[in-house]
């Protein structure tokens, strides 16, 4: 059973940066597709970025491409999301997710694709 614990959220002014972390516990040694999602109040959950642990391939939603960077530290079993040039519309609860897989496919941005979820960390961007 994989457990995910996010941290690093907080309040920041527009134009600022934050780095979210997601510590993973219970990895079995197989490869995973890891992803970041967010959900703003009253909005649908949105897939932001994904990374394949086996080779490091990354995938991004158009809404964050060029501003957010997903990365991993396999030795620490930790996933990161570096968020730059933050905007008020980035305000949301951010979640990390994982699924055992040989790759991150075209399904990477769909929530039901993932078996494991963290509890979320709040990001608030003020104008």
Short mmCIF file of C-alpha atoms in Angstrom, two decimals:
data_model
loop_
_atom_site.label_atom_id
_atom_site.label_comp_id
_atom_site.label_asym_id
_atom_site.label_seq_id
_atom_site.Cartn_x
_atom_site.Cartn_y
_atom_site.Cartn_z
CA UNK A 1 0.00 0.00 0.00
CA UNK A 2 1.47 3.32 -1.10
CA UNK A 3 0.95 6.36 1.09
CA UNK A 4 1.52 9.90 -0.18
CA UNK A 5 2.03 12.96 2.00
CA UNK A 6 2.10 16.44 0.45
CA UNK A 7 3.72 19.51 1.94
CA UNK A 8 4.87 22.95 0.86
CA UNK A 9 1.61 24.73 0.26
CA UNK A 10 0.94 28.20 1.57
CA UNK A 11 0.04 31.74 0.66
CA UNK A 12 2.01 33.75 -1.87
CA UNK A 13 1.53 36.88 -3.91
CA UNK A 14 0.99 36.78 -7.64
CA UNK A 15 4.25 36.33 -9.48
CA UNK A 16 5.76 34.37 -6.62
CA UNK A 17 6.92 30.77 -6.39
CA UNK A 18 6.28 27.70 -4.29
CA UNK A 19 7.65 24.18 -4.32
CA UNK A 20 5.35 21.36 -3.33
CA UNK A 21 6.70 18.04 -2.10
CA UNK A 22 5.06 14.64 -2.00
CA UNK A 23 6.74 11.98 0.12
CA UNK A 24 5.90 8.42 -0.84
CA UNK A 25 5.85 5.50 1.55
CA UNK A 26 5.41 1.84 0.70
CA UNK A 27 6.92 1.76 -2.77
CA UNK A 28 7.39 -1.84 -3.88
CA UNK A 29 10.20 -1.17 -6.32
CA UNK A 30 8.01 -1.29 -9.42
CA UNK A 31 7.66 1.71 -11.69
CA UNK A 32 4.93 4.30 -11.23
CA UNK A 33 3.26 7.16 -12.97
CA UNK A 34 3.21 10.04 -10.49
CA UNK A 35 1.13 13.14 -10.97
CA UNK A 36 0.00 16.43 -9.50
CA UNK A 37 -3.63 17.50 -9.58
CA UNK A 38 -5.47 20.48 -8.20
CA UNK A 39 -9.03 21.33 -7.40
CA UNK A 40 -10.29 24.83 -6.85
CA UNK A 41 -13.51 25.50 -5.00
CA UNK A 42 -16.43 24.85 -7.28
CA UNK A 43 -14.29 23.53 -10.12
CA UNK A 44 -13.40 20.16 -11.56
CA UNK A 45 -10.20 18.40 -10.54
CA UNK A 46 -7.44 19.24 -13.01
CA UNK A 47 -4.41 17.15 -13.90
CA UNK A 48 -1.35 19.40 -14.00
CA UNK A 49 1.74 17.29 -14.60
CA UNK A 50 2.97 13.73 -14.49
CA UNK A 51 6.29 11.91 -14.45
CA UNK A 52 7.21 8.29 -15.09
CA UNK A 53 9.53 6.99 -12.39
CA UNK A 54 11.17 4.49 -14.69
CA UNK A 55 12.57 6.95 -17.19
CA UNK A 56 11.70 10.45 -16.08
CA UNK A 57 9.41 11.36 -18.99
CA UNK A 58 7.25 14.33 -18.06
CA UNK A 59 3.83 15.56 -19.16
CA UNK A 60 2.15 18.91 -18.59
CA UNK A 61 -1.23 20.51 -18.94
CA UNK A 62 -1.25 23.57 -21.18
CA UNK A 63 -2.42 25.71 -18.26
CA UNK A 64 0.87 25.24 -16.41
CA UNK A 65 3.38 24.45 -19.15
CA UNK A 66 6.38 26.74 -18.86
CA UNK A 67 5.51 27.79 -15.30
CA UNK A 68 5.41 24.51 -13.37
CA UNK A 69 8.05 21.79 -13.31
CA UNK A 70 7.53 18.26 -12.03
CA UNK A 71 10.53 16.30 -10.80
CA UNK A 72 11.39 13.35 -8.63
CA UNK A 73 14.10 12.24 -6.27
CA UNK A 74 13.98 8.47 -6.41
CA UNK A 75 16.50 8.10 -3.58
CA UNK A 76 14.18 10.07 -1.29
CA UNK A 77 11.00 8.66 -2.85
CA UNK A 78 9.79 12.22 -3.18
CA UNK A 79 7.90 14.00 -5.93
CA UNK A 80 8.13 17.74 -6.42
CA UNK A 81 6.20 20.47 -8.18
CA UNK A 82 8.07 23.73 -8.66
CA UNK A 83 5.55 26.46 -9.33
CA UNK A 84 6.74 29.81 -10.70
CA UNK A 85 4.93 32.93 -11.89
CA UNK A 86 1.93 32.01 -9.80
CA UNK A 87 -1.42 33.59 -10.60
CA UNK A 88 -4.55 34.04 -8.47
CA UNK A 89 -6.25 31.41 -10.63
CA UNK A 90 -3.68 28.87 -9.39
CA UNK A 91 -5.38 29.01 -5.98
CA UNK A 92 -6.54 25.47 -5.18
CA UNK A 93 -5.96 22.36 -3.14
CA UNK A 94 -3.07 20.45 -4.70
CA UNK A 95 -2.82 16.68 -4.62
CA UNK A 96 -0.22 14.15 -5.63
CA UNK A 97 -1.28 10.80 -7.03
CA UNK A 98 0.38 7.54 -8.01
CA UNK A 99 -0.36 4.39 -9.94
CA UNK A 100 1.85 1.39 -10.66
CA UNK A 101 2.46 1.42 -14.39
CA UNK A 102 5.01 0.75 -17.11
CA UNK A 103 4.45 4.24 -18.47
CA UNK A 104 2.37 7.44 -18.19
CA UNK A 105 -0.11 7.21 -21.01
CA UNK A 106 -2.61 9.57 -22.52
CA UNK A 107 -4.68 8.92 -19.40
CA UNK A 108 -2.19 10.70 -17.17
CA UNK A 109 -4.40 13.72 -16.51
CA UNK A 110 -7.50 11.74 -15.57
CA UNK A 111 -8.03 11.28 -11.84
CA UNK A 112 -9.64 7.81 -11.93
CA UNK A 113 -6.43 6.50 -13.51
CA UNK A 114 -4.65 6.73 -10.15
CA UNK A 115 -4.82 4.30 -7.27
CA UNK A 116 -3.17 6.33 -4.54
CA UNK A 117 -3.75 9.92 -3.41
CA UNK A 118 -2.32 12.27 -0.84
CA UNK A 119 -4.43 14.37 1.51
CA UNK A 120 -3.71 17.62 -0.33
CA UNK A 121 -1.97 20.89 0.43
CA UNK A 122 -3.58 24.31 -0.01
CA UNK A 123 -2.05 26.94 -2.28
CA UNK A 124 -3.43 30.47 -2.14
CA UNK A 125 -2.23 33.15 -4.54
CA UNK A 126 -3.24 36.74 -3.85
CA UNK A 127 -3.28 39.55 -6.37
#
